[in-house]
Amino acid sequence: MTRTDGHLLDDLDHEDHGRPPSDEHLDQRDQPTELLGHLSPRESREQLQPDPRQEELARRRADAAQWRDAFAALYDPVTFRHFEAFGVGPGWRCWEAGAGGTTVVSWLAKRVGPTGKVIATATDTSWADSPARPPVELRVHDIAVQDPPGEGFDLVHARLVLGRVPDRERALRALVKALRPGGRLLVEDTDAALQPLICPDEYGPEQQLANRLRHAVRTVLADHGVDLAHGRTLPRLLRAAGLRQVEADAGFPVTSRACAGLESATVRQLRSRLVATGLVTDHDIDRHLSHISSGEMDLAAPALISAWGRKA
């Protein structure tokens, strides 16, 4: 199964460490004390020892949550601006393809109201911290291999999806197929090759180190099949898919707290793979994270290209 929930960084982290152990595979020391009956003093002491696996899992979850929050803070306003220009409102039927968090889904749900519908799909829905309630329907779905979860949608949105699936033409056809005549498709993706630097103003050794790490990040992503120049191709792809009135825009934040949060979460999640490239060392990463925490670095986020069009 190909992860298409907009967060490749989570995927790579899971590849590094293996999937977290499920409850049915944990040994007794992973179970609550009250479920184990009478324990000897030695067993009780062992029970109280921290479980490195659980600590690592908690760390990875925290890094992934920070990445999602920072990305949403940076790019949700762009996405919502387009939704507002489309006139999303009561009664609209929307498909959020490859959903990677709650912010976009919640915004759409409020706009479409009880007479509308928002279907949110992803290969991994673990980010949902509570059951979906109308008008939202949450489904496990892989756009890389499965048909759309319905047709006749007024709006289909996919962010950080197409650049991460092997058969992009098939996935794009699925997005277009799901639209009603006149329905809108909004596809958004970053273009790391268009804006390759984390520090556009490279005036000192800290900024030079940051850009060297950014080069290593691009290398890791490219090695795992991410098209670093995919964003710029979106207008052409949407026209080739038969959409009309195709337009696009692009932009990137130059510095903010969210930029710093996105960078630190990215580096922590990819740490072992960055070192494996041979382009940076653990010491380089520690120095870079320290520079970020100082609050004095002007860190830019990747360029986000948004492209949209109507179905004939």
PDB file of C-alpha atoms in Angstrom:
ATOM      1  CA  MET A   1       0.000   0.000   0.000  1.00  0.00           C
ATOM      2  CA  THR A   2       1.263   3.474  -0.870  1.00  0.00           C
ATOM      3  CA  ARG A   3       0.839   6.123   1.762  1.00  0.00           C
ATOM      4  CA  THR A   4      -0.964   9.104   0.230  1.00  0.00           C
ATOM      5  CA  ASP A   5      -1.982  11.133   3.248  1.00  0.00           C
ATOM      6  CA  GLY A   6       0.336  14.034   2.497  1.00  0.00           C
ATOM      7  CA  HIS A   7       3.016  13.105   5.013  1.00  0.00           C
ATOM      8  CA  LEU A   8       5.844  11.151   3.471  1.00  0.00           C
ATOM      9  CA  LEU A   9       8.023  12.053   6.431  1.00  0.00           C
ATOM     10  CA  ASP A  10       5.933   9.812   8.672  1.00  0.00           C
ATOM     11  CA  ASP A  11       6.372   6.984   6.171  1.00  0.00           C
ATOM     12  CA  LEU A  12      10.150   7.253   6.143  1.00  0.00           C
ATOM     13  CA  ASP A  13      10.262   7.327   9.910  1.00  0.00           C
ATOM     14  CA  HIS A  14       8.265   4.107  10.075  1.00  0.00           C
ATOM     15  CA  GLU A  15      10.638   2.524   7.583  1.00  0.00           C
ATOM     16  CA  ASP A  16      13.566   3.401   9.811  1.00  0.00           C
ATOM     17  CA  HIS A  17      12.203   1.895  12.968  1.00  0.00           C
ATOM     18  CA  GLY A  18       9.601  -0.617  11.850  1.00  0.00           C
ATOM     19  CA  ARG A  19       5.929  -0.362  12.606  1.00  0.00           C
ATOM     20  CA  PRO A  20       5.072   0.212  16.249  1.00  0.00           C
ATOM     21  CA  PRO A  21       4.229  -3.003  18.058  1.00  0.00           C
ATOM     22  CA  SER A  22       0.531  -3.748  18.353  1.00  0.00           C
ATOM     23  CA  ASP A  23      -0.991  -4.697  21.690  1.00  0.00           C
ATOM     24  CA  GLU A  24      -1.264  -8.317  20.697  1.00  0.00           C
ATOM     25  CA  HIS A  25       2.492  -8.530  20.104  1.00  0.00           C
ATOM     26  CA  LEU A  26       3.678  -6.850  23.286  1.00  0.00           C
ATOM     27  CA  ASP A  27       5.209  -9.002  25.961  1.00  0.00           C
ATOM     28  CA  GLN A  28       3.961  -9.003  29.545  1.00  0.00           C
ATOM     29  CA  ARG A  29       6.126  -6.101  30.599  1.00  0.00           C
ATOM     30  CA  ASP A  30       4.160  -3.917  28.183  1.00  0.00           C
ATOM     31  CA  GLN A  31       0.851  -4.667  29.896  1.00  0.00           C
ATOM     32  CA  PRO A  32      -0.662  -2.726  32.816  1.00  0.00           C
ATOM     33  CA  THR A  33       0.364  -4.115  36.215  1.00  0.00           C
ATOM     34  CA  GLU A  34      -3.206  -4.803  37.302  1.00  0.00           C
ATOM     35  CA  LEU A  35      -3.667  -7.236  34.413  1.00  0.00           C
ATOM     36  CA  LEU A  36      -0.708  -9.401  35.389  1.00  0.00           C
ATOM     37  CA  GLY A  37      -1.895 -10.751  38.707  1.00  0.00           C
ATOM     38  CA  HIS A  38       0.642 -11.017  41.562  1.00  0.00           C
ATOM     39  CA  LEU A  39       4.166  -9.886  40.652  1.00  0.00           C
ATOM     40  CA  SER A  40       7.367 -10.608  42.503  1.00  0.00           C
ATOM     41  CA  PRO A  41       9.345  -7.566  43.760  1.00  0.00           C
ATOM     42  CA  ARG A  42      11.823  -8.065  40.918  1.00  0.00           C
ATOM     43  CA  GLU A  43       9.012  -8.229  38.355  1.00  0.00           C
ATOM     44  CA  SER A  44       7.461  -5.123  39.866  1.00  0.00           C
ATOM     45  CA  ARG A  45      10.742  -3.236  39.485  1.00  0.00           C
ATOM     46  CA  GLU A  46      11.002  -4.383  35.879  1.00  0.00           C
ATOM     47  CA  GLN A  47       7.433  -3.263  35.281  1.00  0.00           C
ATOM     48  CA  LEU A  48       8.339   0.249  36.398  1.00  0.00           C
ATOM     49  CA  GLN A  49      11.324   0.520  34.027  1.00  0.00           C
ATOM     50  CA  PRO A  50      10.726   2.731  30.977  1.00  0.00           C
ATOM     51  CA  ASP A  51      10.070   0.824  27.779  1.00  0.00           C
ATOM     52  CA  PRO A  52      12.448   2.187  25.104  1.00  0.00           C
ATOM     53  CA  ARG A  53      10.066   1.125  22.356  1.00  0.00           C
ATOM     54  CA  GLN A  54       7.185   3.088  23.801  1.00  0.00           C
ATOM     55  CA  GLU A  55       9.416   6.109  24.430  1.00  0.00           C
ATOM     56  CA  GLU A  56      10.620   6.042  20.836  1.00  0.00           C
ATOM     57  CA  LEU A  57       7.062   5.665  19.556  1.00  0.00           C
ATOM     58  CA  ALA A  58       5.952   8.638  21.664  1.00  0.00           C
ATOM     59  CA  ARG A  59       8.846  10.721  20.321  1.00  0.00           C
ATOM     60  CA  ARG A  60       8.009   9.883  16.723  1.00  0.00           C
ATOM     61  CA  ARG A  61       4.350  10.706  17.269  1.00  0.00           C
ATOM     62  CA  ALA A  62       5.273  14.038  18.826  1.00  0.00           C
ATOM     63  CA  ASP A  63       7.577  14.899  15.896  1.00  0.00           C
ATOM     64  CA  ALA A  64       4.884  13.932  13.379  1.00  0.00           C
ATOM     65  CA  ALA A  65       2.291  16.036  15.223  1.00  0.00           C
ATOM     66  CA  GLN A  66       4.661  19.024  15.254  1.00  0.00           C
ATOM     67  CA  TRP A  67       5.244  18.599  11.518  1.00  0.00           C
ATOM     68  CA  ARG A  68       1.503  18.503  10.795  1.00  0.00           C
ATOM     69  CA  ASP A  69       0.782  21.513  12.988  1.00  0.00           C
ATOM     70  CA  ALA A  70       3.582  23.583  11.436  1.00  0.00           C
ATOM     71  CA  PHE A  71       2.587  22.652   7.887  1.00  0.00           C
ATOM     72  CA  ALA A  72      -1.028  23.558   8.588  1.00  0.00           C
ATOM     73  CA  ALA A  73      -0.043  26.902  10.090  1.00  0.00           C
ATOM     74  CA  LEU A  74       2.023  27.748   7.009  1.00  0.00           C
ATOM     75  CA  TYR A  75      -0.206  26.528   4.202  1.00  0.00           C
ATOM     76  CA  ASP A  76      -3.811  26.263   5.440  1.00  0.00           C
ATOM     77  CA  PRO A  77      -4.395  29.995   4.810  1.00  0.00           C
ATOM     78  CA  VAL A  78      -3.402  29.434   1.165  1.00  0.00           C
ATOM     79  CA  THR A  79      -5.755  26.482   0.783  1.00  0.00           C
ATOM     80  CA  PHE A  80      -8.639  28.242   2.537  1.00  0.00           C
ATOM     81  CA  ARG A  81      -8.203  31.323   0.344  1.00  0.00           C
ATOM     82  CA  HIS A  82      -8.797  29.173  -2.715  1.00  0.00           C
ATOM     83  CA  PHE A  83     -11.801  27.449  -1.124  1.00  0.00           C
ATOM     84  CA  GLU A  84     -13.345  30.841  -0.408  1.00  0.00           C
ATOM     85  CA  ALA A  85     -12.735  31.987  -3.984  1.00  0.00           C
ATOM     86  CA  PHE A  86     -14.542  28.867  -5.234  1.00  0.00           C
ATOM     87  CA  GLY A  87     -17.535  29.788  -3.082  1.00  0.00           C
ATOM     88  CA  VAL A  88     -17.590  26.636  -0.951  1.00  0.00           C
ATOM     89  CA  GLY A  89     -20.799  26.819   1.056  1.00  0.00           C
ATOM     90  CA  PRO A  90     -23.859  25.024   2.421  1.00  0.00           C
ATOM     91  CA  GLY A  91     -24.797  21.807   0.674  1.00  0.00           C
ATOM     92  CA  TRP A  92     -21.477  21.278  -1.126  1.00  0.00           C
ATOM     93  CA  ARG A  93     -20.169  17.717  -1.496  1.00  0.00           C
ATOM     94  CA  CYS A  94     -16.400  17.632  -0.976  1.00  0.00           C
ATOM     95  CA  TRP A  95     -13.701  14.978  -1.122  1.00  0.00           C
ATOM     96  CA  GLU A  96     -10.498  15.653   0.824  1.00  0.00           C
ATOM     97  CA  ALA A  97      -8.165  13.119  -0.809  1.00  0.00           C
ATOM     98  CA  GLY A  98      -5.114  12.017   1.151  1.00  0.00           C
ATOM     99  CA  ALA A  99      -6.129  13.897   4.277  1.00  0.00           C
ATOM    100  CA  GLY A 100      -3.236  14.282   6.688  1.00  0.00           C
ATOM    101  CA  GLY A 101      -4.913  16.109   9.565  1.00  0.00           C
ATOM    102  CA  THR A 102      -8.092  17.679  10.854  1.00  0.00           C
ATOM    103  CA  THR A 103      -7.735  21.359   9.937  1.00  0.00           C
ATOM    104  CA  VAL A 104      -8.843  21.269   6.289  1.00  0.00           C
ATOM    105  CA  VAL A 105     -11.581  18.732   6.984  1.00  0.00           C
ATOM    106  CA  SER A 106     -12.936  20.840   9.861  1.00  0.00           C
ATOM    107  CA  TRP A 107     -12.929  24.016   7.750  1.00  0.00           C
ATOM    108  CA  LEU A 108     -14.872  22.298   4.981  1.00  0.00           C
ATOM    109  CA  ALA A 109     -17.337  20.745   7.425  1.00  0.00           C
ATOM    110  CA  LYS A 110     -18.208  24.134   8.890  1.00  0.00           C
ATOM    111  CA  ARG A 111     -18.727  25.636   5.430  1.00  0.00           C
ATOM    112  CA  VAL A 112     -20.883  22.874   3.922  1.00  0.00           C
ATOM    113  CA  GLY A 113     -23.014  22.518   7.052  1.00  0.00           C
ATOM    114  CA  PRO A 114     -25.519  19.755   7.829  1.00  0.00           C
ATOM    115  CA  THR A 115     -26.846  19.677   4.264  1.00  0.00           C
ATOM    116  CA  GLY A 116     -23.390  19.053   2.799  1.00  0.00           C
ATOM    117  CA  LYS A 117     -20.901  16.205   2.845  1.00  0.00           C
ATOM    118  CA  VAL A 118     -17.141  15.941   3.424  1.00  0.00           C
ATOM    119  CA  ILE A 119     -15.491  12.606   2.688  1.00  0.00           C
ATOM    120  CA  ALA A 120     -11.928  12.512   4.005  1.00  0.00           C
ATOM    121  CA  THR A 121      -9.742   9.637   2.845  1.00  0.00           C
ATOM    122  CA  ALA A 122      -6.218   8.480   3.667  1.00  0.00           C
ATOM    123  CA  THR A 123      -4.251   5.264   3.841  1.00  0.00           C
ATOM    124  CA  ASP A 124      -3.604   6.009   7.525  1.00  0.00           C
ATOM    125  CA  THR A 125      -6.221   7.830   9.600  1.00  0.00           C
ATOM    126  CA  SER A 126      -4.408   7.587  12.945  1.00  0.00           C
ATOM    127  CA  TRP A 127      -4.246  11.398  13.071  1.00  0.00           C
ATOM    128  CA  ALA A 128      -7.995  11.478  13.762  1.00  0.00           C
ATOM    129  CA  ASP A 129      -8.249  11.801  17.549  1.00  0.00           C
ATOM    130  CA  SER A 130     -12.013  11.250  17.654  1.00  0.00           C
ATOM    131  CA  PRO A 131     -14.682   9.523  15.524  1.00  0.00           C
ATOM    132  CA  ALA A 132     -15.943  11.482  12.536  1.00  0.00           C
ATOM    133  CA  ARG A 133     -19.342  13.135  12.883  1.00  0.00           C
ATOM    134  CA  PRO A 134     -21.707  14.367  10.166  1.00  0.00           C
ATOM    135  CA  PRO A 135     -21.176  15.954   7.731  1.00  0.00           C
ATOM    136  CA  VAL A 136     -17.710  14.306   7.802  1.00  0.00           C
ATOM    137  CA  GLU A 137     -17.124  10.709   6.751  1.00  0.00           C
ATOM    138  CA  LEU A 138     -13.626   9.299   7.277  1.00  0.00           C
ATOM    139  CA  ARG A 139     -12.485   6.359   5.154  1.00  0.00           C
ATOM    140  CA  VAL A 140      -9.285   4.344   4.742  1.00  0.00           C
ATOM    141  CA  HIS A 141      -8.522   4.637   1.038  1.00  0.00           C
ATOM    142  CA  ASP A 142      -5.482   4.438  -1.257  1.00  0.00           C
ATOM    143  CA  ILE A 143      -5.841   6.747  -4.227  1.00  0.00           C
ATOM    144  CA  ALA A 144      -2.859   5.061  -5.868  1.00  0.00           C
ATOM    145  CA  VAL A 145      -4.810   1.848  -6.480  1.00  0.00           C
ATOM    146  CA  GLN A 146      -8.482   2.361  -5.563  1.00  0.00           C
ATOM    147  CA  ASP A 147     -11.394   4.005  -7.349  1.00  0.00           C
ATOM    148  CA  PRO A 148     -12.812   7.260  -5.957  1.00  0.00           C
ATOM    149  CA  PRO A 149     -15.066   6.977  -2.890  1.00  0.00           C
ATOM    150  CA  GLY A 150     -17.953   8.338  -4.933  1.00  0.00           C
ATOM    151  CA  GLU A 151     -18.767  10.745  -7.759  1.00  0.00           C
ATOM    152  CA  GLY A 152     -20.624  14.004  -8.205  1.00  0.00           C
ATOM    153  CA  PHE A 153     -18.410  16.046  -5.875  1.00  0.00           C
ATOM    154  CA  ASP A 154     -18.535  19.837  -6.069  1.00  0.00           C
ATOM    155  CA  LEU A 155     -14.944  20.053  -4.805  1.00  0.00           C
ATOM    156  CA  VAL A 156     -12.025  17.628  -4.735  1.00  0.00           C
ATOM    157  CA  HIS A 157      -8.851  18.686  -2.930  1.00  0.00           C
ATOM    158  CA  ALA A 158      -5.502  16.875  -2.778  1.00  0.00           C
ATOM    159  CA  ARG A 159      -2.492  18.370  -0.999  1.00  0.00           C
ATOM    160  CA  LEU A 160       0.916  16.649  -0.978  1.00  0.00           C
ATOM    161  CA  VAL A 161      -0.536  13.617  -2.736  1.00  0.00           C
ATOM    162  CA  LEU A 162       0.210  13.335  -6.452  1.00  0.00           C
ATOM    163  CA  GLY A 163       3.954  13.852  -6.091  1.00  0.00           C
ATOM    164  CA  ARG A 164       4.143  10.824  -3.813  1.00  0.00           C
ATOM    165  CA  VAL A 165       2.286   8.123  -5.748  1.00  0.00           C
ATOM    166  CA  PRO A 166       3.890   5.912  -8.412  1.00  0.00           C
ATOM    167  CA  ASP A 167       1.100   6.237 -11.016  1.00  0.00           C
ATOM    168  CA  ARG A 168       0.236   9.937 -10.906  1.00  0.00           C
ATOM    169  CA  GLU A 169      -1.808   9.897 -14.089  1.00  0.00           C
ATOM    170  CA  ARG A 170      -4.097   7.213 -12.680  1.00  0.00           C
ATOM    171  CA  ALA A 171      -4.480   9.093  -9.400  1.00  0.00           C
ATOM    172  CA  LEU A 172      -5.267  12.335 -11.210  1.00  0.00           C
ATOM    173  CA  ARG A 173      -7.859  10.575 -13.371  1.00  0.00           C
ATOM    174  CA  ALA A 174      -9.512   9.320 -10.184  1.00  0.00           C
ATOM    175  CA  LEU A 175      -9.681  12.857  -8.795  1.00  0.00           C
ATOM    176  CA  VAL A 176     -11.225  14.224 -11.998  1.00  0.00           C
ATOM    177  CA  LYS A 177     -13.645  11.298 -12.328  1.00  0.00           C
ATOM    178  CA  ALA A 178     -15.055  12.069  -8.888  1.00  0.00           C
ATOM    179  CA  LEU A 179     -16.142  15.594  -9.895  1.00  0.00           C
ATOM    180  CA  ARG A 180     -19.577  16.565 -11.129  1.00  0.00           C
ATOM    181  CA  PRO A 181     -19.696  18.581 -14.370  1.00  0.00           C
ATOM    182  CA  GLY A 182     -18.534  22.056 -13.408  1.00  0.00           C
ATOM    183  CA  GLY A 183     -16.973  20.793 -10.175  1.00  0.00           C
ATOM    184  CA  ARG A 184     -13.647  22.163  -8.958  1.00  0.00           C
ATOM    185  CA  LEU A 185     -10.370  20.320  -8.457  1.00  0.00           C
ATOM    186  CA  LEU A 186      -7.635  21.929  -6.328  1.00  0.00           C
ATOM    187  CA  VAL A 187      -4.287  20.141  -6.289  1.00  0.00           C
ATOM    188  CA  GLU A 188      -1.405  21.471  -4.196  1.00  0.00           C
ATOM    189  CA  ASP A 189       2.164  20.299  -3.899  1.00  0.00           C
ATOM    190  CA  THR A 190       5.524  21.635  -2.866  1.00  0.00           C
ATOM    191  CA  ASP A 191       8.340  22.201  -5.333  1.00  0.00           C
ATOM    192  CA  ALA A 192      11.597  21.760  -3.447  1.00  0.00           C
ATOM    193  CA  ALA A 193      13.648  22.255  -6.600  1.00  0.00           C
ATOM    194  CA  LEU A 194      11.993  25.616  -7.289  1.00  0.00           C
ATOM    195  CA  GLN A 195      12.975  26.892  -3.824  1.00  0.00           C
ATOM    196  CA  PRO A 196      15.861  24.612  -2.741  1.00  0.00           C
ATOM    197  CA  LEU A 197      17.252  26.648   0.150  1.00  0.00           C
ATOM    198  CA  ILE A 198      16.154  26.663   3.774  1.00  0.00           C
ATOM    199  CA  CYS A 199      18.151  29.895   4.238  1.00  0.00           C
ATOM    200  CA  PRO A 200      17.863  32.066   1.102  1.00  0.00           C
ATOM    201  CA  ASP A 201      20.020  34.669   2.878  1.00  0.00           C
ATOM    202  CA  GLU A 202      23.146  32.533   3.336  1.00  0.00           C
ATOM    203  CA  TYR A 203      25.277  35.082   5.164  1.00  0.00           C
ATOM    204  CA  GLY A 204      27.078  32.968   7.774  1.00  0.00           C
ATOM    205  CA  PRO A 205      28.219  29.461   8.767  1.00  0.00           C
ATOM    206  CA  GLU A 206      24.917  28.640  10.491  1.00  0.00           C
ATOM    207  CA  GLN A 207      23.005  29.368   7.294  1.00  0.00           C
ATOM    208  CA  GLN A 208      25.518  27.418   5.198  1.00  0.00           C
ATOM    209  CA  LEU A 209      25.076  24.403   7.469  1.00  0.00           C
ATOM    210  CA  ALA A 210      21.290  24.721   7.238  1.00  0.00           C
ATOM    211  CA  ASN A 211      21.410  24.705   3.440  1.00  0.00           C
ATOM    212  CA  ARG A 212      23.733  21.686   3.458  1.00  0.00           C
ATOM    213  CA  LEU A 213      21.173  19.829   5.563  1.00  0.00           C
ATOM    214  CA  ARG A 214      18.421  20.950   3.197  1.00  0.00           C
ATOM    215  CA  HIS A 215      20.399  19.402   0.335  1.00  0.00           C
ATOM    216  CA  ALA A 216      20.557  16.151   2.314  1.00  0.00           C
ATOM    217  CA  VAL A 217      16.777  16.279   2.922  1.00  0.00           C
ATOM    218  CA  ARG A 218      16.140  16.672  -0.811  1.00  0.00           C
ATOM    219  CA  THR A 219      18.446  13.719  -1.460  1.00  0.00           C
ATOM    220  CA  VAL A 220      16.506  11.509   0.979  1.00  0.00           C
ATOM    221  CA  LEU A 221      13.141  12.464  -0.513  1.00  0.00           C
ATOM    222  CA  ALA A 222      14.324  11.928  -4.080  1.00  0.00           C
ATOM    223  CA  ASP A 223      15.742   8.525  -3.142  1.00  0.00           C
ATOM    224  CA  HIS A 224      12.255   7.537  -1.969  1.00  0.00           C
ATOM    225  CA  GLY A 225      10.471   8.496  -5.151  1.00  0.00           C
ATOM    226  CA  VAL A 226       9.326  12.034  -4.329  1.00  0.00           C
ATOM    227  CA  ASP A 227       9.342  14.244  -7.438  1.00  0.00           C
ATOM    228  CA  LEU A 228      10.991  17.398  -6.118  1.00  0.00           C
ATOM    229  CA  ALA A 229       9.875  19.405  -9.163  1.00  0.00           C
ATOM    230  CA  HIS A 230       6.317  18.051  -9.291  1.00  0.00           C
ATOM    231  CA  GLY A 231       4.590  21.244  -8.179  1.00  0.00           C
ATOM    232  CA  ARG A 232       5.455  23.237 -11.293  1.00  0.00           C
ATOM    233  CA  THR A 233       3.913  20.564 -13.538  1.00  0.00           C
ATOM    234  CA  LEU A 234       0.443  20.759 -12.003  1.00  0.00           C
ATOM    235  CA  PRO A 235      -1.123  23.281 -14.434  1.00  0.00           C
ATOM    236  CA  ARG A 236      -0.018  21.204 -17.418  1.00  0.00           C
ATOM    237  CA  LEU A 237      -1.273  17.992 -15.823  1.00  0.00           C
ATOM    238  CA  LEU A 238      -4.663  19.473 -15.033  1.00  0.00           C
ATOM    239  CA  ARG A 239      -5.107  20.697 -18.627  1.00  0.00           C
ATOM    240  CA  ALA A 240      -4.041  17.287 -19.945  1.00  0.00           C
ATOM    241  CA  ALA A 241      -6.676  15.695 -17.702  1.00  0.00           C
ATOM    242  CA  GLY A 242      -9.362  17.702 -19.501  1.00  0.00           C
ATOM    243  CA  LEU A 243     -10.014  20.412 -16.913  1.00  0.00           C
ATOM    244  CA  ARG A 244     -10.972  23.886 -18.050  1.00  0.00           C
ATOM    245  CA  GLN A 245     -10.163  27.354 -16.715  1.00  0.00           C
ATOM    246  CA  VAL A 246      -6.910  26.049 -15.233  1.00  0.00           C
ATOM    247  CA  GLU A 247      -5.001  28.532 -13.085  1.00  0.00           C
ATOM    248  CA  ALA A 248      -2.213  28.290 -10.519  1.00  0.00           C
ATOM    249  CA  ASP A 249      -0.204  30.311  -8.063  1.00  0.00           C
ATOM    250  CA  ALA A 250       2.817  29.740  -5.860  1.00  0.00           C
ATOM    251  CA  GLY A 251       4.480  31.148  -2.770  1.00  0.00           C
ATOM    252  CA  PHE A 252       6.539  30.336   0.290  1.00  0.00           C
ATOM    253  CA  PRO A 253       7.019  31.845   3.745  1.00  0.00           C
ATOM    254  CA  VAL A 254      10.494  33.259   4.344  1.00  0.00           C
ATOM    255  CA  THR A 255      10.573  33.193   8.129  1.00  0.00           C
ATOM    256  CA  SER A 256       8.209  32.429  10.994  1.00  0.00           C
ATOM    257  CA  ARG A 257       7.924  30.247  14.087  1.00  0.00           C
ATOM    258  CA  ALA A 258       6.060  27.694  11.987  1.00  0.00           C
ATOM    259  CA  CYS A 259       8.951  27.573   9.484  1.00  0.00           C
ATOM    260  CA  ALA A 260      11.306  26.773  12.355  1.00  0.00           C
ATOM    261  CA  GLY A 261       8.925  24.149  13.727  1.00  0.00           C
ATOM    262  CA  LEU A 262       8.581  22.491  10.323  1.00  0.00           C
ATOM    263  CA  GLU A 263      12.342  22.367   9.829  1.00  0.00           C
ATOM    264  CA  SER A 264      13.163  20.956  13.260  1.00  0.00           C
ATOM    265  CA  ALA A 265      10.461  18.279  12.971  1.00  0.00           C
ATOM    266  CA  THR A 266      11.649  17.366   9.472  1.00  0.00           C
ATOM    267  CA  VAL A 267      15.261  16.969  10.557  1.00  0.00           C
ATOM    268  CA  ARG A 268      14.389  14.930  13.637  1.00  0.00           C
ATOM    269  CA  GLN A 269      12.151  12.563  11.673  1.00  0.00           C
ATOM    270  CA  LEU A 270      14.748  12.009   8.943  1.00  0.00           C
ATOM    271  CA  ARG A 271      17.814  12.061  11.170  1.00  0.00           C
ATOM    272  CA  SER A 272      19.086   8.526  10.597  1.00  0.00           C
ATOM    273  CA  ARG A 273      18.484   8.739   6.856  1.00  0.00           C
ATOM    274  CA  LEU A 274      20.201  12.116   6.622  1.00  0.00           C
ATOM    275  CA  VAL A 275      23.305  10.706   8.289  1.00  0.00           C
ATOM    276  CA  ALA A 276      23.153   7.651   6.018  1.00  0.00           C
ATOM    277  CA  THR A 277      23.558   9.896   2.957  1.00  0.00           C
ATOM    278  CA  GLY A 278      27.055  10.795   4.119  1.00  0.00           C
ATOM    279  CA  LEU A 279      26.295  14.454   3.472  1.00  0.00           C
ATOM    280  CA  VAL A 280      25.882  15.368   7.147  1.00  0.00           C
ATOM    281  CA  THR A 281      26.807  13.950  10.542  1.00  0.00           C
ATOM    282  CA  ASP A 282      24.969  13.615  13.835  1.00  0.00           C
ATOM    283  CA  HIS A 283      27.087  16.502  15.108  1.00  0.00           C
ATOM    284  CA  ASP A 284      25.942  18.658  12.166  1.00  0.00           C
ATOM    285  CA  ILE A 285      22.318  17.869  12.979  1.00  0.00           C
ATOM    286  CA  ASP A 286      22.758  18.692  16.679  1.00  0.00           C
ATOM    287  CA  ARG A 287      24.347  22.021  15.760  1.00  0.00           C
ATOM    288  CA  HIS A 288      21.566  22.832  13.298  1.00  0.00           C
ATOM    289  CA  LEU A 289      18.814  22.028  15.811  1.00  0.00           C
ATOM    290  CA  SER A 290      20.609  24.219  18.354  1.00  0.00           C
ATOM    291  CA  HIS A 291      20.750  27.079  15.856  1.00  0.00           C
ATOM    292  CA  ILE A 292      17.020  26.714  15.194  1.00  0.00           C
ATOM    293  CA  SER A 293      16.190  26.753  18.899  1.00  0.00           C
ATOM    294  CA  SER A 294      18.060  30.050  19.291  1.00  0.00           C
ATOM    295  CA  GLY A 295      15.225  31.765  17.410  1.00  0.00           C
ATOM    296  CA  GLU A 296      17.653  33.809  15.322  1.00  0.00           C
ATOM    297  CA  MET A 297      17.532  31.806  12.094  1.00  0.00           C
ATOM    298  CA  ASP A 298      15.502  33.030   9.094  1.00  0.00           C
ATOM    299  CA  LEU A 299      14.223  29.712   7.760  1.00  0.00           C
ATOM    300  CA  ALA A 300      12.129  29.476   4.610  1.00  0.00           C
ATOM    301  CA  ALA A 301       9.542  26.788   3.892  1.00  0.00           C
ATOM    302  CA  PRO A 302       9.280  24.981   0.546  1.00  0.00           C
ATOM    303  CA  ALA A 303       7.333  26.654  -2.236  1.00  0.00           C
ATOM    304  CA  LEU A 304       3.713  25.476  -2.424  1.00  0.00           C
ATOM    305  CA  ILE A 305       2.108  25.491  -5.860  1.00  0.00           C
ATOM    306  CA  SER A 306      -1.693  25.449  -6.011  1.00  0.00           C
ATOM    307  CA  ALA A 307      -3.393  24.569  -9.299  1.00  0.00           C
ATOM    308  CA  TRP A 308      -7.114  24.405  -9.952  1.00  0.00           C
ATOM    309  CA  GLY A 309      -9.633  23.938 -12.742  1.00  0.00           C
ATOM    310  CA  ARG A 310     -13.212  22.933 -13.613  1.00  0.00           C
ATOM    311  CA  LYS A 311     -14.533  19.712 -15.038  1.00  0.00           C
ATOM    312  CA  ALA A 312     -16.249  20.155 -18.385  1.00  0.00           C
TER     313      ALA A 312
END
